[in-house]
mmCIF file with all atom_site columns, C-alpha atoms in Angstrom:
data_model
loop_
_atom_site.group_PDB
_atom_site.id
_atom_site.type_symbol
_atom_site.label_atom_id
_atom_site.label_alt_id
_atom_site.label_comp_id
_atom_site.label_asym_id
_atom_site.label_entity_id
_atom_site.label_seq_id
_atom_site.pdbx_PDB_ins_code
_atom_site.Cartn_x
_atom_site.Cartn_y
_atom_site.Cartn_z
_atom_site.occupancy
_atom_site.B_iso_or_equiv
_atom_site.pdbx_formal_charge
_atom_site.auth_seq_id
_atom_site.auth_comp_id
_atom_site.auth_asym_id
_atom_site.auth_atom_id
_atom_site.pdbx_PDB_model_num
ATOM 1   C CA . MET R 1 1   ? -13.558 14.830  -6.076  1.00 84.00 ? 247 MET R CA 1
ATOM 2   C CA . LEU R 1 2   ? -15.334 11.952  -7.819  1.00 94.00 ? 248 LEU R CA 1
ATOM 3   C CA . THR R 1 3   ? -18.984 11.577  -7.350  1.00 94.00 ? 249 THR R CA 1
ATOM 4   C CA . PHE R 1 4   ? -20.482 8.435   -5.811  1.00 95.00 ? 250 PHE R CA 1
ATOM 5   C CA . GLU R 1 5   ? -21.481 7.189   -9.215  1.00 95.00 ? 251 GLU R CA 1
ATOM 6   C CA . GLN R 1 6   ? -17.960 7.788   -10.635 1.00 96.00 ? 252 GLN R CA 1
ATOM 7   C CA . LYS R 1 7   ? -16.311 6.078   -7.753  1.00 97.00 ? 253 LYS R CA 1
ATOM 8   C CA . GLN R 1 8   ? -18.712 3.094   -8.157  1.00 97.00 ? 254 GLN R CA 1
ATOM 9   C CA . ALA R 1 9   ? -17.878 2.938   -11.909 1.00 97.00 ? 255 ALA R CA 1
ATOM 10  C CA . VAL R 1 10  ? -14.104 2.807   -11.099 1.00 97.00 ? 256 VAL R CA 1
ATOM 11  C CA . ILE R 1 11  ? -14.600 0.213   -8.378  1.00 97.00 ? 257 ILE R CA 1
ATOM 12  C CA . GLU R 1 12  ? -16.847 -1.963  -10.501 1.00 97.00 ? 258 GLU R CA 1
ATOM 13  C CA . SER R 1 13  ? -14.309 -1.971  -13.308 1.00 97.00 ? 259 SER R CA 1
ATOM 14  C CA . PHE R 1 14  ? -12.499 -4.512  -11.121 1.00 97.00 ? 260 PHE R CA 1
ATOM 15  C CA . PRO R 1 15  ? -14.135 -7.868  -11.900 1.00 97.00 ? 261 PRO R CA 1
ATOM 16  C CA . GLU R 1 16  ? -12.741 -9.552  -8.858  1.00 96.00 ? 262 GLU R CA 1
ATOM 17  C CA . LEU R 1 17  ? -14.810 -7.302  -6.528  1.00 97.00 ? 263 LEU R CA 1
ATOM 18  C CA . THR R 1 18  ? -18.413 -8.085  -5.538  1.00 97.00 ? 264 THR R CA 1
ATOM 19  C CA . LYS R 1 19  ? -20.847 -5.295  -4.521  1.00 97.00 ? 265 LYS R CA 1
ATOM 20  C CA . LYS R 1 20  ? -22.869 -5.709  -1.311  1.00 97.00 ? 266 LYS R CA 1
ATOM 21  C CA . GLU R 1 21  ? -25.355 -3.062  -0.217  1.00 95.00 ? 267 GLU R CA 1
ATOM 22  C CA . ILE R 1 22  ? -25.363 -2.118  3.483   1.00 94.00 ? 268 ILE R CA 1
ATOM 23  C CA . SER R 1 23  ? -27.347 0.322   5.634   1.00 90.00 ? 269 SER R CA 1
ATOM 24  C CA . MET R 1 24  ? -27.910 4.031   4.821   1.00 92.00 ? 270 MET R CA 1
ATOM 25  C CA . LYS R 1 25  ? -27.447 3.576   1.077   1.00 93.00 ? 271 LYS R CA 1
ATOM 26  C CA . ARG R 1 26  ? -23.807 2.661   1.564   1.00 96.00 ? 272 ARG R CA 1
ATOM 27  C CA . VAL R 1 27  ? -22.097 -0.202  -0.193  1.00 97.00 ? 273 VAL R CA 1
ATOM 28  C CA . ASN R 1 28  ? -19.140 -2.508  0.402   1.00 97.00 ? 274 ASN R CA 1
ATOM 29  C CA . TYR R 1 29  ? -16.997 -4.278  -2.257  1.00 97.00 ? 275 TYR R CA 1
ATOM 30  C CA . HIS R 1 30  ? -15.594 -7.713  -1.307  1.00 96.00 ? 276 HIS R CA 1
ATOM 31  C CA . PHE R 1 31  ? -12.654 -9.601  -2.764  1.00 96.00 ? 277 PHE R CA 1
ATOM 32  C CA . LYS R 1 32  ? -13.825 -13.219 -2.427  1.00 94.00 ? 278 LYS R CA 1
ATOM 33  C CA . ASP R 1 33  ? -10.412 -14.641 -3.379  1.00 92.00 ? 279 ASP R CA 1
ATOM 34  C CA . SER R 1 34  ? -8.683  -13.019 -0.319  1.00 89.00 ? 280 SER R CA 1
ATOM 35  C CA . LEU R 1 35  ? -6.143  -15.308 1.326   1.00 85.00 ? 281 LEU R CA 1
ATOM 36  C CA . TYR R 1 36  ? -7.076  -13.745 4.638   1.00 81.00 ? 282 TYR R CA 1
ATOM 37  C CA . GLU R 1 37  ? -10.201 -13.491 6.728   1.00 82.00 ? 283 GLU R CA 1
ATOM 38  C CA . LYS R 1 38  ? -10.488 -9.847  5.615   1.00 86.00 ? 284 LYS R CA 1
ATOM 39  C CA . THR R 1 39  ? -12.407 -9.639  2.348   1.00 92.00 ? 285 THR R CA 1
ATOM 40  C CA . ILE R 1 40  ? -13.761 -6.082  2.199   1.00 95.00 ? 286 ILE R CA 1
ATOM 41  C CA . VAL R 1 41  ? -11.653 -3.934  -0.084  1.00 97.00 ? 287 VAL R CA 1
ATOM 42  C CA . VAL R 1 42  ? -13.901 -0.831  -0.234  1.00 97.00 ? 288 VAL R CA 1
ATOM 43  C CA . GLU R 1 43  ? -15.874 -0.280  2.885   1.00 97.00 ? 289 GLU R CA 1
ATOM 44  C CA . LYS R 1 44  ? -18.876 2.013   3.535   1.00 96.00 ? 290 LYS R CA 1
ATOM 45  C CA . LEU R 1 45  ? -18.869 3.864   0.246   1.00 97.00 ? 291 LEU R CA 1
ATOM 46  C CA . HIS R 1 46  ? -21.614 6.560   0.772   1.00 97.00 ? 292 HIS R CA 1
ATOM 47  C CA . PRO R 1 47  ? -23.541 8.605   -1.651  1.00 95.00 ? 293 PRO R CA 1
ATOM 48  C CA . ASN R 1 48  ? -21.859 11.691  -0.227  1.00 94.00 ? 294 ASN R CA 1
ATOM 49  C CA . GLY R 1 49  ? -18.560 10.398  -1.705  1.00 91.00 ? 295 GLY R CA 1
ATOM 50  C CA . ASN R 1 50  ? -17.003 9.214   1.578   1.00 95.00 ? 296 ASN R CA 1
ATOM 51  C CA . GLY R 1 51  ? -15.692 5.730   1.803   1.00 96.00 ? 297 GLY R CA 1
ATOM 52  C CA . PHE R 1 52  ? -12.603 3.675   2.823   1.00 97.00 ? 298 PHE R CA 1
ATOM 53  C CA . VAL R 1 53  ? -10.219 1.250   1.223   1.00 97.00 ? 299 VAL R CA 1
ATOM 54  C CA . PHE R 1 54  ? -8.439  -1.385  3.275   1.00 95.00 ? 300 PHE R CA 1
ATOM 55  C CA . VAL R 1 55  ? -4.690  -1.340  2.863   1.00 93.00 ? 301 VAL R CA 1
ATOM 56  C CA . GLY R 1 56  ? -3.680  -3.203  6.068   1.00 86.00 ? 302 GLY R CA 1
ATOM 57  C CA . ASP R 1 57  ? -0.209  -2.413  7.076   1.00 80.00 ? 303 ASP R CA 1
ATOM 58  C CA . LEU R 1 58  ? 1.155   -1.304  3.657   1.00 85.00 ? 304 LEU R CA 1
ATOM 59  C CA . LEU R 1 59  ? 3.865   1.210   4.504   1.00 79.00 ? 305 LEU R CA 1
ATOM 60  C CA . ARG R 1 60  ? 2.994   3.158   1.358   1.00 87.00 ? 306 ARG R CA 1
ATOM 61  C CA . TYR R 1 61  ? -0.162  4.305   3.091   1.00 91.00 ? 307 TYR R CA 1
ATOM 62  C CA . GLU R 1 62  ? 1.170   4.631   6.659   1.00 83.00 ? 308 GLU R CA 1
ATOM 63  C CA . ASN R 1 63  ? 0.455   8.356   6.796   1.00 87.00 ? 309 ASN R CA 1
ATOM 64  C CA . GLU R 1 64  ? -3.098  7.990   5.468   1.00 93.00 ? 310 GLU R CA 1
ATOM 65  C CA . ALA R 1 65  ? -4.344  4.667   7.035   1.00 90.00 ? 311 ALA R CA 1
ATOM 66  C CA . ASN R 1 66  ? -6.123  4.691   10.404  1.00 89.00 ? 312 ASN R CA 1
ATOM 67  C CA . ASP R 1 67  ? -5.433  2.091   13.091  1.00 81.00 ? 313 ASP R CA 1
ATOM 68  C CA . LYS R 1 68  ? -7.678  -0.407  11.281  1.00 86.00 ? 314 LYS R CA 1
ATOM 69  C CA . GLY R 1 69  ? -5.771  -0.113  7.967   1.00 88.00 ? 315 GLY R CA 1
ATOM 70  C CA . LEU R 1 70  ? -8.408  1.964   6.294   1.00 93.00 ? 316 LEU R CA 1
ATOM 71  C CA . VAL R 1 71  ? -7.809  4.964   4.023   1.00 96.00 ? 317 VAL R CA 1
ATOM 72  C CA . ASN R 1 72  ? -10.512 7.508   3.382   1.00 97.00 ? 318 ASN R CA 1
ATOM 73  C CA . ILE R 1 73  ? -10.976 7.978   -0.397  1.00 97.00 ? 319 ILE R CA 1
ATOM 74  C CA . ARG R 1 74  ? -13.370 10.943  -0.250  1.00 95.00 ? 320 ARG R CA 1
ATOM 75  C CA . ASP R 1 75  ? -11.046 13.311  -2.154  1.00 95.00 ? 321 ASP R CA 1
ATOM 76  C CA . TYR R 1 76  ? -9.312  10.677  -4.424  1.00 96.00 ? 322 TYR R CA 1
ATOM 77  C CA . ASP R 1 77  ? -9.269  11.217  -8.102  1.00 96.00 ? 323 ASP R CA 1
ATOM 78  C CA . GLU R 1 78  ? -9.709  8.296   -10.554 1.00 97.00 ? 324 GLU R CA 1
ATOM 79  C CA . GLN R 1 79  ? -6.014  7.409   -10.821 1.00 96.00 ? 325 GLN R CA 1
ATOM 80  C CA . GLN R 1 80  ? -5.482  7.437   -7.019  1.00 96.00 ? 326 GLN R CA 1
ATOM 81  C CA . LEU R 1 81  ? -8.642  5.325   -6.547  1.00 97.00 ? 327 LEU R CA 1
ATOM 82  C CA . ARG R 1 82  ? -7.475  2.753   -9.085  1.00 97.00 ? 328 ARG R CA 1
ATOM 83  C CA . GLU R 1 83  ? -3.999  2.498   -7.531  1.00 96.00 ? 329 GLU R CA 1
ATOM 84  C CA . ILE R 1 84  ? -5.209  2.075   -4.026  1.00 97.00 ? 330 ILE R CA 1
ATOM 85  C CA . ILE R 1 85  ? -7.720  -0.593  -5.035  1.00 97.00 ? 331 ILE R CA 1
ATOM 86  C CA . GLU R 1 86  ? -5.050  -2.409  -6.976  1.00 95.00 ? 332 GLU R CA 1
ATOM 87  C CA . ASP R 1 87  ? -2.759  -2.258  -3.957  1.00 93.00 ? 333 ASP R CA 1
ATOM 88  C CA . ALA R 1 88  ? -5.478  -3.548  -1.662  1.00 94.00 ? 334 ALA R CA 1
ATOM 89  C CA . ILE R 1 89  ? -6.402  -6.418  -3.867  1.00 94.00 ? 335 ILE R CA 1
ATOM 90  C CA . GLN R 1 90  ? -2.712  -7.398  -4.259  1.00 91.00 ? 336 GLN R CA 1
ATOM 91  C CA . TYR R 1 91  ? -2.286  -7.053  -0.597  1.00 88.00 ? 337 TYR R CA 1
ATOM 92  C CA . LEU R 1 92  ? -5.159  -9.541  0.101   1.00 90.00 ? 338 LEU R CA 1
ATOM 93  C CA . ALA R 1 93  ? -4.175  -11.873 -2.719  1.00 88.00 ? 339 ALA R CA 1
ATOM 94  C CA . GLU R 1 94  ? -0.511  -12.506 -1.878  1.00 77.00 ? 340 GLU R CA 1
ATOM 95  C CA . GLU R 1 95  ? 1.115   -14.447 0.790   1.00 62.00 ? 341 GLU R CA 1
ATOM 96  C CA . GLN R 1 96  ? 3.872   -12.408 2.384   1.00 52.00 ? 342 GLN R CA 1
ATOM 97  C CA . GLU R 1 97  ? 6.280   -15.328 2.352   1.00 51.00 ? 343 GLU R CA 1
ATOM 98  C CA . ALA R 1 98  ? 5.870   -15.781 -1.393  1.00 44.00 ? 344 ALA R CA 1
ATOM 99  C CA . GLU R 1 99  ? 7.709   -12.528 -2.203  1.00 52.00 ? 345 GLU R CA 1
ATOM 100 C CA . GLU R 1 100 ? 11.264  -12.894 -3.592  1.00 62.00 ? 346 GLU R CA 1
ATOM 101 C CA . PRO R 1 101 ? 13.888  -11.477 -1.260  1.00 70.00 ? 347 PRO R CA 1
ATOM 102 C CA . ILE R 1 102 ? 15.744  -8.487  -2.680  1.00 83.00 ? 348 ILE R CA 1
ATOM 103 C CA . VAL R 1 103 ? 18.933  -7.246  -0.961  1.00 91.00 ? 349 VAL R CA 1
ATOM 104 C CA . GLU R 1 104 ? 21.169  -4.281  -2.076  1.00 94.00 ? 350 GLU R CA 1
ATOM 105 C CA . ILE R 1 105 ? 24.448  -3.108  -0.579  1.00 95.00 ? 351 ILE R CA 1
ATOM 106 C CA . TRP R 1 106 ? 24.952  0.661   -0.309  1.00 96.00 ? 352 TRP R CA 1
ATOM 107 C CA . ARG R 1 107 ? 28.137  2.400   0.812   1.00 95.00 ? 353 ARG R CA 1
ATOM 108 C CA . ASN R 1 108 ? 29.203  5.922   1.624   1.00 95.00 ? 354 ASN R CA 1
ATOM 109 C CA . ARG R 1 109 ? 32.569  7.579   1.038   1.00 94.00 ? 355 ARG R CA 1
ATOM 110 C CA . GLU R 1 110 ? 33.797  6.601   4.569   1.00 94.00 ? 356 GLU R CA 1
ATOM 111 C CA . GLY R 1 111 ? 33.243  2.973   3.715   1.00 92.00 ? 357 GLY R CA 1
ATOM 112 C CA . ASP R 1 112 ? 30.135  2.445   5.927   1.00 94.00 ? 358 ASP R CA 1
ATOM 113 C CA . LYS R 1 113 ? 27.814  -0.201  4.618   1.00 95.00 ? 359 LYS R CA 1
ATOM 114 C CA . LEU R 1 114 ? 24.008  -0.324  4.698   1.00 96.00 ? 360 LEU R CA 1
ATOM 115 C CA . GLU R 1 115 ? 21.822  -3.166  3.446   1.00 95.00 ? 361 GLU R CA 1
ATOM 116 C CA . LEU R 1 116 ? 18.539  -2.365  1.724   1.00 94.00 ? 362 LEU R CA 1
ATOM 117 C CA . ALA R 1 117 ? 16.198  -5.341  1.860   1.00 90.00 ? 363 ALA R CA 1
ATOM 118 C CA . PHE R 1 118 ? 12.718  -5.898  0.623   1.00 83.00 ? 364 PHE R CA 1
ATOM 119 C CA . GLU R 1 119 ? 10.818  -7.898  3.338   1.00 78.00 ? 365 GLU R CA 1
ATOM 120 C CA . GLN R 1 120 ? 7.180   -8.345  4.099   1.00 68.00 ? 366 GLN R CA 1
ATOM 121 C CA . ARG R 1 121 ? 5.975   -5.599  1.746   1.00 66.00 ? 367 ARG R CA 1
ATOM 122 C CA . SER R 1 122 ? 8.437   -2.956  2.918   1.00 74.00 ? 368 SER R CA 1
ATOM 123 C CA . TRP R 1 123 ? 11.913  -1.688  2.111   1.00 83.00 ? 369 TRP R CA 1
ATOM 124 C CA . ASN R 1 124 ? 14.101  -1.914  5.231   1.00 89.00 ? 370 ASN R CA 1
ATOM 125 C CA . ILE R 1 125 ? 17.507  -0.406  5.682   1.00 93.00 ? 371 ILE R CA 1
ATOM 126 C CA . TYR R 1 126 ? 19.861  -2.292  7.980   1.00 94.00 ? 372 TYR R CA 1
ATOM 127 C CA . HIS R 1 127 ? 23.244  -1.326  9.595   1.00 93.00 ? 373 HIS R CA 1
ATOM 128 C CA . GLY R 1 128 ? 24.553  -4.710  10.452  1.00 91.00 ? 374 GLY R CA 1
ATOM 129 C CA . GLU R 1 129 ? 21.720  -6.488  12.316  1.00 90.00 ? 375 GLU R CA 1
ATOM 130 C CA . ASN R 1 130 ? 20.004  -3.266  13.343  1.00 92.00 ? 376 ASN R CA 1
ATOM 131 C CA . LEU R 1 131 ? 16.985  -1.920  11.497  1.00 90.00 ? 377 LEU R CA 1
ATOM 132 C CA . GLU R 1 132 ? 17.664  1.775   10.756  1.00 91.00 ? 378 GLU R CA 1
ATOM 133 C CA . GLU R 1 133 ? 14.598  2.831   8.650   1.00 89.00 ? 379 GLU R CA 1
ATOM 134 C CA . ALA R 1 134 ? 11.575  1.272   6.852   1.00 84.00 ? 380 ALA R CA 1
ATOM 135 C CA . PHE R 1 135 ? 9.907   2.597   3.818   1.00 81.00 ? 381 PHE R CA 1
ATOM 136 C CA . GLY R 1 136 ? 6.786   1.655   1.789   1.00 73.00 ? 382 GLY R CA 1
ATOM 137 C CA . THR R 1 137 ? 8.419   2.235   -1.646  1.00 75.00 ? 383 THR R CA 1
ATOM 138 C CA . TYR R 1 138 ? 11.830  1.546   -3.132  1.00 84.00 ? 384 TYR R CA 1
ATOM 139 C CA . GLU R 1 139 ? 11.948  5.173   -4.296  1.00 83.00 ? 385 GLU R CA 1
ATOM 140 C CA . SER R 1 140 ? 11.548  6.432   -0.819  1.00 85.00 ? 386 SER R CA 1
ATOM 141 C CA . ALA R 1 141 ? 14.299  4.177   0.517   1.00 90.00 ? 387 ALA R CA 1
ATOM 142 C CA . LYS R 1 142 ? 16.652  5.118   -2.373  1.00 93.00 ? 388 LYS R CA 1
ATOM 143 C CA . GLU R 1 143 ? 15.968  8.841   -1.835  1.00 93.00 ? 389 GLU R CA 1
ATOM 144 C CA . TYR R 1 144 ? 16.891  8.484   1.860   1.00 94.00 ? 390 TYR R CA 1
ATOM 145 C CA . LEU R 1 145 ? 20.042  6.619   1.126   1.00 96.00 ? 391 LEU R CA 1
ATOM 146 C CA . LEU R 1 146 ? 21.212  9.081   -1.527  1.00 95.00 ? 392 LEU R CA 1
ATOM 147 C CA . GLU R 1 147 ? 20.463  12.014  0.879   1.00 95.00 ? 393 GLU R CA 1
ATOM 148 C CA . GLU R 1 148 ? 22.585  10.307  3.559   1.00 94.00 ? 394 GLU R CA 1
ATOM 149 C CA . GLY R 1 149 ? 25.456  10.009  1.114   1.00 95.00 ? 395 GLY R CA 1
ATOM 150 C CA . PHE R 1 150 ? 25.205  6.410   0.213   1.00 95.00 ? 396 PHE R CA 1
ATOM 151 C CA . ARG R 1 151 ? 25.570  4.909   -3.331  1.00 96.00 ? 397 ARG R CA 1
ATOM 152 C CA . LYS R 1 152 ? 24.500  1.470   -4.481  1.00 93.00 ? 398 LYS R CA 1
ATOM 153 C CA . LYS R 1 153 ? 27.258  -0.986  -5.155  1.00 84.00 ? 399 LYS R CA 1
ATOM 154 C CA . ASN R 1 154 ? 26.860  -3.893  -7.572  1.00 64.00 ? 400 ASN R CA 1
#
């Protein structure tokens, strides 16, 4: 686990974040260029090492985030902390509609067809018009499709 000072050093290596001290020796880090009302990326970083990063509804963090879209970073190492902060900044800096649509067709031996589409920050698998599964990363969606016997068709 990184110390409070080590976490601060990692966070402060992101020049787009601004530090704001709050109560009980805790600090928040704001992203002023956020396209949304939410500007706090790192919330309530405490000298005991506890703190949170806002990831909203990014599926990559669906198993870690609470109902407010916050992930506890108490036990994060430096690489994990950098990655989650980069993801949070990107999340607040990009308009969802600006993402390029990506669609792939996958088939199994029986000829069944599934569509893998990147939409609104998630990888969705469709059978016809029906959503079958949603994943936070391409790798997770690909692994699922391969396990189910599907292969990508060009």
